[in-house]
Coordinates of C-alpha atoms and ligand atoms in Angstrom, one line a residue:
M1 CA 103.5 78.7 137.9
A2 CA 99.8 79.9 137.8
T3 CA 99.8 80.8 133.9
T4 CA 100.7 77.4 133.3
N5 CA 97.7 75.9 134.6
I6 CA 95.5 78.6 133.1
V7 CA 96.7 77.8 129.7
L8 CA 96.3 74.1 129.9
V9 CA 92.6 74.3 131.5
H10 CA 91.6 76.8 129.0
L11 CA 93.0 74.6 126.0
L12 CA 90.6 71.9 127.1
T13 CA 87.6 74.6 127.2
L14 CA 88.6 75.6 123.9
V15 CA 88.2 72.0 122.3
F16 CA 84.7 71.9 123.6
L17 CA 83.7 75.2 122.8
L18 CA 84.5 74.9 119.3
F19 CA 82.1 72.4 118.4
F20 CA 79.6 75.0 119.0
S21 CA 81.1 77.9 117.8
S22 CA 79.2 80.2 115.4
L23 CA 80.2 80.3 111.5
W24 CA 81.2 84.1 112.2
T25 CA 83.6 83.0 115.3
P26 CA 86.6 85.6 115.0
H27 CA 90.0 83.8 114.7
V28 CA 90.5 84.6 118.2
A29 CA 89.1 81.6 120.0
D30 CA 90.2 79.4 117.0
W31 CA 93.8 78.6 117.7
V32 CA 95.9 76.8 120.4
I33 CA 99.5 76.9 121.3
V34 CA 101.2 74.0 119.6
T35 CA 101.9 71.5 122.1
S36 CA 104.3 68.4 122.3
G37 CA 105.3 66.9 125.2
N38 CA 104.8 69.0 128.5
L39 CA 104.4 72.5 127.9
S40 CA 106.3 74.9 130.1
S41 CA 107.0 78.5 130.4
I42 CA 110.7 79.5 130.6
G43 CA 110.2 83.0 132.0
D44 CA 110.3 86.1 129.9
T45 CA 113.8 86.2 128.6
L46 CA 116.0 84.5 125.8
K47 CA 119.7 84.7 126.7
P48 CA 122.5 83.8 124.2
G49 CA 122.3 80.1 123.3
D50 CA 118.6 79.8 124.3
T51 CA 116.2 78.0 122.2
L52 CA 112.4 78.2 122.3
N53 CA 110.4 75.4 120.9
S54 CA 107.0 74.2 120.6
T55 CA 107.4 72.5 124.3
S56 CA 108.0 75.9 126.0
Y57 CA 107.1 79.6 125.8
L58 CA 107.7 82.9 127.2
V59 CA 105.4 84.6 129.6
S60 CA 105.9 88.4 130.2
Q61 CA 106.5 89.3 133.9
K62 CA 102.6 90.2 134.8
G63 CA 101.4 87.1 132.6
T64 CA 99.7 89.6 130.0
F65 CA 101.2 88.2 127.0
A66 CA 102.9 85.1 125.8
L67 CA 105.5 84.0 123.2
G68 CA 105.0 80.6 121.9
F69 CA 104.2 78.3 118.8
F70 CA 100.4 78.4 117.6
R71 CA 98.4 76.9 115.0
R72 CA 94.8 76.2 114.2
I73 CA 92.7 73.8 116.1
D74 CA 90.7 72.4 113.0
I75 CA 91.5 70.9 109.8
I76 CA 91.3 73.8 107.5
S77 CA 95.1 74.1 107.7
N78 CA 97.9 72.6 109.9
D79 CA 100.0 75.5 109.5
S80 CA 101.8 76.8 112.5
Y81 CA 103.4 80.1 113.7
V82 CA 105.6 81.4 116.3
G83 CA 104.1 84.4 117.9
I84 CA 103.0 86.6 120.5
S85 CA 99.3 86.4 121.8
D86 CA 97.5 88.4 124.7
M87 CA 96.5 86.4 127.6
A88 CA 93.8 89.3 128.6
D89 CA 90.5 87.6 128.6
P90 CA 90.2 84.9 131.3
M91 CA 87.7 82.9 129.1
S92 CA 90.2 82.1 126.7
A93 CA 93.9 81.0 127.0
F94 CA 95.1 82.6 123.5
N95 CA 93.2 85.2 122.4
L96 CA 94.4 87.7 119.8
Y97 CA 97.8 87.4 117.8
V98 CA 99.9 90.4 117.9
W99 CA 102.9 89.2 115.9
F100 CA 103.8 86.4 114.0
G101 CA 107.6 86.0 113.2
N102 CA 107.0 83.7 110.2
R103 CA 103.7 85.7 108.7
G104 CA 103.5 84.4 105.0
H105 CA 105.9 81.6 106.0
P106 CA 104.0 79.1 108.2
F107 CA 105.7 76.1 109.3
V108 CA 103.4 73.3 107.3
K109 CA 101.8 70.1 108.1
D110 CA 104.0 68.3 110.8
K111 CA 107.0 70.4 110.5
T112 CA 107.9 72.8 113.2
G113 CA 110.4 75.5 114.2
S114 CA 112.3 77.1 116.9
L115 CA 113.2 80.4 118.0
T116 CA 116.7 80.9 119.0
L117 CA 119.2 83.7 120.1
D118 CA 122.5 82.2 119.3
N119 CA 126.0 82.9 120.8
N120 CA 126.7 85.5 118.2
G121 CA 123.5 87.5 119.1
T122 CA 121.6 86.6 116.2
L123 CA 117.8 86.2 116.7
K124 CA 116.3 83.6 114.1
I125 CA 113.5 81.3 113.4
V126 CA 114.9 78.0 112.6
R127 CA 112.7 76.1 110.1
Q128 CA 112.7 72.4 109.5
G129 CA 114.2 71.8 106.3
E130 CA 114.3 75.4 105.2
S131 CA 116.5 78.3 105.4
P132 CA 116.3 80.2 108.7
I133 CA 114.3 83.4 109.0
M134 CA 116.7 86.1 110.2
L135 CA 115.3 88.7 112.6
Y136 CA 118.3 90.2 113.6
S137 CA 121.9 89.7 113.5
S138 CA 124.0 91.7 116.0
G139 CA 127.5 90.4 116.1
T140 CA 127.6 90.6 119.9
N141 CA 126.9 87.8 122.4
N142 CA 125.8 90.5 124.9
T143 CA 122.2 90.5 124.2
V144 CA 119.1 89.5 125.9
A145 CA 115.6 89.1 124.2
T146 CA 112.5 90.1 126.6
L147 CA 108.7 89.6 126.3
F148 CA 107.4 92.7 128.1
D149 CA 104.0 93.3 129.4
N150 CA 102.8 95.8 126.9
G151 CA 103.3 92.9 124.2
N152 CA 106.6 93.8 122.9
F153 CA 109.5 91.5 122.4
V154 CA 112.7 93.3 122.4
L155 CA 116.2 92.3 121.6
K156 CA 118.7 94.4 123.6
E157 CA 122.4 94.8 123.9
V158 CA 123.4 95.1 127.5
N159 CA 126.2 96.1 129.6
F160 CA 128.3 94.1 131.6
D161 CA 126.0 95.0 134.7
G162 CA 123.0 94.0 132.9
S163 CA 121.7 97.5 132.1
T164 CA 120.5 98.2 128.6
K165 CA 123.0 99.5 126.0
S166 CA 120.8 99.8 123.1
V167 CA 117.7 98.3 121.6
L168 CA 118.4 96.3 118.7
W169 CA 115.3 94.8 117.3
Q170 CA 111.7 94.9 118.6
S171 CA 108.4 93.2 117.4
F172 CA 106.6 96.5 117.9
D173 CA 107.9 97.5 114.6
Y174 CA 106.7 94.4 112.7
L175 CA 102.9 95.1 113.1
M176 CA 100.1 92.6 112.0
E177 CA 96.4 93.5 112.2
T178 CA 96.5 94.5 115.6
L179 CA 97.3 97.9 117.2
L180 CA 98.2 98.1 120.7
P181 CA 98.7 101.0 122.9
E182 CA 102.7 102.0 122.7
M183 CA 102.6 100.7 119.1
K184 CA 103.1 103.3 116.4
L185 CA 101.6 104.0 113.2
G186 CA 103.5 106.1 110.9
V187 CA 107.1 106.2 109.5
N188 CA 110.6 106.2 111.2
H189 CA 112.7 108.7 109.0
K190 CA 115.9 107.4 110.2
T191 CA 115.2 104.0 108.9
G192 CA 112.6 104.7 106.2
H193 CA 110.7 102.1 108.0
T194 CA 106.7 102.3 107.9
W195 CA 104.4 101.2 110.7
A196 CA 101.1 100.2 109.3
L197 CA 98.7 97.4 109.9
T198 CA 97.6 94.8 107.4
S199 CA 94.5 92.8 107.6
W200 CA 94.6 88.7 107.8
L201 CA 93.4 87.2 104.5
T202 CA 90.5 85.5 106.0
T203 CA 89.1 85.2 109.4
E204 CA 91.5 82.3 110.0
I205 CA 94.4 82.8 107.6
P206 CA 97.2 85.3 108.8
D207 CA 98.8 85.9 105.6
Y208 CA 98.8 89.4 104.2
G209 CA 94.9 90.4 103.3
A210 CA 93.6 93.1 101.3
F211 CA 93.5 95.9 103.9
S212 CA 96.0 98.2 105.8
L213 CA 95.5 100.8 108.4
E214 CA 98.1 103.8 107.9
W215 CA 98.9 107.1 109.5
D216 CA 99.3 110.0 107.2
P217 CA 101.5 112.4 109.1
K218 CA 100.8 115.1 106.7
G219 CA 97.2 115.2 106.7
L220 CA 97.1 114.0 110.2
E221 CA 94.6 111.4 109.9
L222 CA 94.2 107.4 109.8
V223 CA 93.5 106.0 106.2
I224 CA 92.1 102.4 105.2
K225 CA 93.4 101.2 101.8
Q226 CA 92.4 98.3 100.0
R227 CA 95.4 96.7 98.1
G228 CA 96.9 100.3 98.2
V229 CA 93.7 102.2 96.9
V230 CA 92.3 104.6 99.7
H231 CA 88.9 103.7 100.7
W232 CA 88.4 105.4 103.9
K233 CA 89.8 108.3 106.0
S234 CA 89.6 109.2 109.7
G235 CA 89.5 113.2 108.8
V236 CA 91.9 115.4 110.5
L237 CA 92.7 114.8 114.1
R238 CA 92.1 118.0 116.3
D239 CA 91.3 118.1 120.0
N240 CA 91.8 114.6 120.4
Q241 CA 88.6 114.0 117.8
F242 CA 88.5 112.9 114.2
E243 CA 85.9 114.3 111.9
N244 CA 84.7 110.9 110.5
I245 CA 84.8 109.1 114.1
S246 CA 81.9 109.5 116.4
P247 CA 82.8 111.5 119.5
D248 CA 81.2 108.8 121.8
I249 CA 84.2 106.9 120.3
T250 CA 87.2 109.3 120.3
S251 CA 86.3 110.4 124.0
M252 CA 87.1 106.9 125.1
Y253 CA 90.6 107.2 124.0
D254 CA 93.8 109.6 124.3
F255 CA 95.4 109.9 121.1
K256 CA 99.3 110.8 120.8
V257 CA 101.0 112.4 117.8
V258 CA 104.5 112.7 117.7
S259 CA 106.4 114.5 114.6
N260 CA 110.0 115.4 114.6
E261 CA 112.8 114.6 112.1
D262 CA 113.4 111.1 113.5
E263 CA 110.0 109.8 113.4
E264 CA 106.3 110.9 112.7
Y265 CA 103.6 108.7 114.5
F266 CA 100.4 108.1 115.9
S267 CA 99.4 105.8 119.0
F268 CA 96.4 105.4 121.3
S269 CA 95.5 104.4 124.8
N270 CA 92.6 104.1 126.6
K271 CA 91.2 106.7 129.1
N272 CA 89.8 104.0 131.6
K273 CA 92.8 102.5 133.1
S274 CA 90.5 99.7 134.5
V275 CA 90.3 98.2 130.9
L276 CA 92.8 95.4 131.0
M277 CA 93.6 95.7 127.3
S278 CA 92.9 97.9 124.5
E279 CA 93.3 96.3 121.1
W280 CA 92.5 98.0 117.9
I281 CA 92.2 95.9 114.6
I282 CA 91.5 96.1 111.0
T283 CA 89.7 92.9 110.0
F284 CA 89.9 90.9 106.6
L285 CA 86.5 92.8 105.4
G286 CA 88.0 96.2 106.2
V287 CA 86.4 96.9 109.5
F288 CA 88.5 98.9 111.7
K289 CA 87.3 98.4 115.3
D290 CA 88.4 98.1 118.9
L291 CA 88.1 94.4 119.6
R292 CA 86.4 94.5 122.9
G293 CA 84.4 97.6 121.9
P294 CA 82.9 99.7 119.1
D295 CA 83.6 99.7 115.3
I296 CA 85.8 102.7 114.7
G297 CA 85.6 102.9 111.0
R298 CA 83.8 100.9 108.2
A299 CA 85.8 100.5 104.9
D300 CA 83.6 97.4 104.3
N301 CA 80.7 99.4 103.4
C302 CA 82.4 102.0 101.1
Y303 CA 81.7 101.8 97.4
S304 CA 83.3 103.7 94.3
Y305 CA 80.4 106.3 94.4
D306 CA 80.6 106.8 98.2
T307 CA 82.0 109.9 100.0
N308 CA 80.0 109.6 103.2
G309 CA 81.0 108.7 106.6
G310 CA 84.7 108.8 105.7
C311 CA 84.3 106.7 102.5
Q312 CA 86.8 108.1 99.7
G313 CA 85.1 107.1 96.4
W314 CA 87.2 105.8 93.8
E315 CA 87.3 105.5 90.0
Q316 CA 83.6 104.3 89.3
P317 CA 83.0 101.4 86.9
V318 CA 80.7 102.7 84.0
C319 CA 78.0 99.9 84.6
R320 CA 77.4 100.8 88.4
E321 CA 75.0 103.1 89.8
R322 CA 74.9 105.2 93.1
G323 CA 73.1 102.6 95.4
D324 CA 74.3 99.6 94.0
K325 CA 75.5 97.3 96.7
F326 CA 76.5 93.7 97.3
Y327 CA 74.4 92.0 100.1
L328 CA 75.0 88.8 102.1
T329 CA 72.8 85.9 101.7
T330 CA 73.1 82.2 103.0
G331 CA 71.9 78.9 101.7
Y332 CA 71.2 80.0 98.2
Y333 CA 72.3 78.6 95.0
V334 CA 72.9 80.8 91.8
T335 CA 73.0 79.0 88.5
G336 CA 74.4 80.6 85.4
D337 CA 77.8 81.1 84.1
S338 CA 80.3 81.1 86.7
L339 CA 84.1 81.9 86.3
S340 CA 86.7 80.9 89.0
S341 CA 89.7 82.6 90.1
N342 CA 92.1 79.6 91.8
N343 CA 94.5 82.4 93.2
Y344 CA 94.4 81.5 97.1
S345 CA 96.1 84.8 97.7
L346 CA 92.7 86.3 97.4
G347 CA 90.3 86.7 100.3
I348 CA 86.8 87.7 99.9
S349 CA 87.2 91.3 99.7
D350 CA 89.5 91.0 97.0
C351 CA 86.5 89.0 95.2
K352 CA 84.4 91.6 96.0
A353 CA 86.5 94.5 94.3
I354 CA 87.1 92.1 91.2
C355 CA 83.1 91.8 90.8
W356 CA 82.6 95.3 91.6
S357 CA 84.9 96.6 88.6
N358 CA 83.6 93.9 86.0
C359 CA 80.3 94.7 84.5
S360 CA 79.2 91.1 83.9
C361 CA 79.6 90.2 87.5
A362 CA 76.5 89.8 89.6
A363 CA 77.6 87.8 92.3
F364 CA 80.7 86.3 94.0
T365 CA 81.5 83.8 96.8
Y366 CA 84.8 82.3 97.9
Q367 CA 86.4 79.4 96.0
Y368 CA 88.0 77.0 98.5
A369 CA 86.7 75.9 101.8
N370 CA 89.5 78.1 103.7
E371 CA 87.7 81.2 102.3
T372 CA 90.4 81.8 99.6
G373 CA 90.0 82.2 95.8
C374 CA 87.2 83.6 94.2
R375 CA 84.0 82.3 92.2
F376 CA 81.8 84.7 90.0
W377 CA 78.7 84.9 88.4
T378 CA 77.5 86.9 85.4
G379 CA 74.4 89.3 85.6
E380 CA 72.6 88.2 82.5
T381 CA 72.0 84.6 83.7
A382 CA 71.9 84.6 87.5
V383 CA 68.9 83.0 88.8
Q384 CA 68.6 82.6 92.7
S385 CA 66.7 79.5 93.8
D386 CA 66.7 77.6 97.2
R387 CA 67.4 74.3 95.7
A388 CA 70.4 73.7 97.1
I389 CA 72.7 75.1 99.9
D390 CA 76.1 75.3 98.4
F391 CA 77.7 78.2 99.7
L392 CA 77.5 79.5 103.3
F393 CA 77.9 83.2 102.0
L394 CA 77.0 84.6 98.5
Y395 CA 77.1 88.1 98.0
L396 CA 74.6 89.4 95.3
L397 CA 74.4 92.9 93.4
S398 CA 71.4 94.5 94.6
S399 CA 70.6 95.9 91.3
S400 CA 71.1 92.8 89.5
P401 CA 68.0 90.8 87.6
S402 CA 68.2 88.0 90.0
N403 CA 67.2 90.3 92.7
K404 CA 64.6 92.5 91.3
G405 CA 61.5 91.8 93.8
Ligands
NAG501 C1 105.2 65.1 131.6 O1 104.8 65.6 133.0 C2 104.5 64.4 133.7 C3 104.5 64.8 135.2 O2 105.4 65.5 135.6 C4 105.4 63.2 133.5 O3 105.0 62.3 134.1 C5 105.5 63.0 132.2 O4 106.7 62.0 131.9 C6 106.0 64.2 131.3 N1 105.9 63.6 129.9 C7 106.9 64.1 129.2 C8 106.7 64.1 127.5 O5 107.7 64.6 129.5
NAG502 C1 112.6 71.4 122.5 O1 113.9 71.8 123.2 C2 114.2 71.0 124.3 C3 115.4 71.5 125.0 O2 116.3 72.3 124.2 C4 114.6 69.5 123.6 O3 114.9 68.5 124.4 C5 113.2 68.9 122.8 O4 113.6 67.9 122.2 C6 112.9 70.1 121.7 N1 111.6 69.6 121.1 C7 111.2 69.9 119.7 C8 109.9 69.5 119.3 O5 112.0 70.3 119.0
NAG503 C1 96.0 68.1 109.2 O1 96.6 67.0 110.3 C2 95.7 66.1 110.2 C3 96.8 65.1 111.1 O2 97.6 64.7 110.7 C4 95.4 65.3 108.9 O3 94.5 64.3 109.1 C5 94.6 66.6 108.2 O4 94.2 66.2 106.8 C6 95.5 67.8 108.0 N1 94.8 68.9 107.4 C7 95.2 69.4 106.1 C8 94.2 70.6 105.7 O5 96.4 69.3 105.7
NAG504 C1 129.3 82.7 115.2 O1 130.2 83.6 114.2 C2 131.4 82.7 113.7 C3 131.9 83.6 113.0 O2 131.1 84.2 111.9 C4 131.0 81.5 113.0 O3 132.0 80.9 112.9 C5 130.0 80.5 114.1 O4 129.7 79.5 113.5 C6 129.0 81.3 114.7 N1 128.2 80.6 115.7 C7 126.7 80.4 115.8 C8 126.0 79.7 117.1 O5 126.1 80.9 114.5
NAG505 C1 130.3 85.3 124.8 O1 131.6 85.0 123.9 C2 132.8 84.9 124.8 C3 133.8 84.9 123.7 O2 133.5 84.3 122.2 C4 132.5 83.8 125.4 O3 133.7 83.7 126.0 C5 131.1 83.9 126.3 O4 131.2 82.8 127.3 C6 130.1 84.1 125.6 N1 129.0 84.4 126.4 C7 128.0 84.3 126.2 C8 126.9 84.4 127.3 O5 127.6 83.2 125.7
NAG506 C1 86.1 101.2 132.9 O1 86.5 99.8 132.6 C2 85.9 99.0 133.6 C3 86.4 97.5 133.2 O2 85.9 97.3 132.0 C4 84.4 99.1 133.6 O3 83.9 98.2 134.6 C5 83.9 100.3 134.1 O4 82.4 100.8 134.0 C6 84.5 101.4 133.1 N1 84.6 102.8 133.7 C7 83.9 103.6 132.7 C8 84.1 105.3 133.4 O5 83.8 103.5 131.8
NAG507 C1 97.2 86.6 93.3 O1 96.6 87.6 94.1 C2 97.8 88.3 94.7 C3 96.9 89.3 95.9 O2 95.9 90.1 95.0 C4 98.4 89.1 93.5 O3 99.5 89.8 94.3 C5 99.0 88.0 92.5 O4 99.5 88.7 91.8 C6 97.9 87.1 92.2 N1 98.5 85.9 91.5 C7 98.1 85.6 90.2 C8 98.7 84.7 89.5 O5 97.3 86.4 89.5
NAG508 C1 84.6 89.8 83.4 O1 84.0 88.7 83.9 C2 83.7 88.0 82.6 C3 82.8 86.9 83.0 O2 83.0 86.6 84.5 C4 85.1 87.5 82.0 O3 84.9 86.6 80.8 C5 85.8 88.5 81.7 O4 87.4 88.3 81.5 C6 86.1 89.6 82.9 N1 86.6 90.7 82.3 C7 87.7 91.4 83.2 C8 88.3 92.5 82.5 O5 88.3 90.8 84.1
NAG509 C1 93.4 77.4 100.9 O1 93.1 76.1 100.0 C2 93.9 76.0 98.8 C3 93.1 75.1 98.0 O2 93.0 73.8 98.8 C4 95.1 75.7 99.2 O3 96.0 75.4 97.9 C5 95.9 76.8 99.8 O4 97.3 76.5 100.2 C6 95.0 77.0 101.2 N1 95.6 78.1 102.1 C7 96.2 78.2 103.0 C8 96.6 79.2 103.7 O5 96.0 77.0 103.8

């Protein structure tokens, strides 16, 4: 199968490219499919009794999406995931991850797992040495699970002639950081289920991060929250335009809003039908963008005093003034009192929020090599010096004493 060759060839390219990749390479290029033995596609469908493991993967009919096992290529972590990746960009085998079945529960180190549709119609992720993750338990074996060309992995109950009886479960109900056309943002009133994006924790770690992108069906607007606190709003959607998003950007898309007693949701599609694939993402820094196009909204630039450009302002710490900002500097070392937070569920945007709200904090960076945890410095004693390059990224408050002049 042609797709198999592309995958394998590009895996090799990736290995070489990685050595030259820049510091800010988004995670899109740093992951590979887990290989053990000979990797092969087993079509687009799992039937009862089928198991997918790291020697095989599913490919949608036209080859636009793959479902397989993925892990990072470098040594930061050996965690792996079973997930769905797009194959839109011919320069890279596996680009963007639209679903991870075991998000928050990676297969660690040399442990692996499998995705199984058993004879009882149960779709589950089986983990070596741990309890399985149940995705859906139907109690009937007249089921199939198919990966479609829109990126949706759907478990269906089928009639004896093979036609669809009902949809039991679909990956589009479990969003990660990516919104694809036909995915919904909003709420399903029948099940109480909410469709929302949540960012990764860092550029490389897919755990639940600080930002969410949600649809507010009452206000008819998109909302970015940081750990539950509203930071940015698109403004009302009217005539296919949002108040706080440039018309140059909104004119590229068609928006769809559905509101009835069963569900209220928002979805988008690209007007230009020759664009192979449109993917909106909310990054770990709070940037809301089209992966292959422009930034759509920037919550990363919002401060508590800020009410411009969609920023919503929030409780202002007494010691922070309008105009105070953190800025990013490289290769500087700050002496002075430092304090660490060893909580590796914190990403750099969490460190920023903690530092902003603590009046003695003047600078921060991450604590661990994998860019989790936080380190803070106090304002009174911070001095900037170029004598050592200890940190790749250090954020300093523009009004702190160390930065005057
Ligand atoms: C992989 O495929 C090659 C060629 O088909 C074969 O020689 C080899 O034994 C296979 N390896 C494994 C681990 O199955
Ligand atoms: C993957 O599944 C195949 C077929 O079921 C099996 O032969 C193989 O041992 C499995 N490999 C792993 C790594 O579990
Ligand atoms: C990942 O696995 C490799 C090979 O087993 C090992 O050398 C490396 O230390 C592991 N990395 C982490 C972060 O555990
Ligand atoms: C299917 O369900 C029956 C009854 O609950 C159980 O005994 C059997 O082990 C199940 N089979 C599988 C493959 O899980
Ligand atoms: C479904 O279950 C029935 C009864 O247990 C069995 O006879 C049949 O072979 C099963 N079908 C599949 C596709 O596993
Ligand atoms: C549509 O997208 C294609 C492929 O990206 C591009 O070449 C073309 O210029 C676009 N057309 C318009 C009208 O933007
Ligand atoms: C670590 O950070 C996460 C994310 O903010 C939080 O939910 C959790 O309570 C923190 N853990 C501790 C021990 O503070
Ligand atoms: C603020 O930061 C200082 C110094 O880093 C620390 O001692 C203090 O506990 C922090 N205060 C709060 C409320 O977190
Ligand atoms: C990040 O690094 C810390 C410290 O080494 C480690 O405890 C944590 O598990 C790592 N997180 C991930 C997701 O690998």
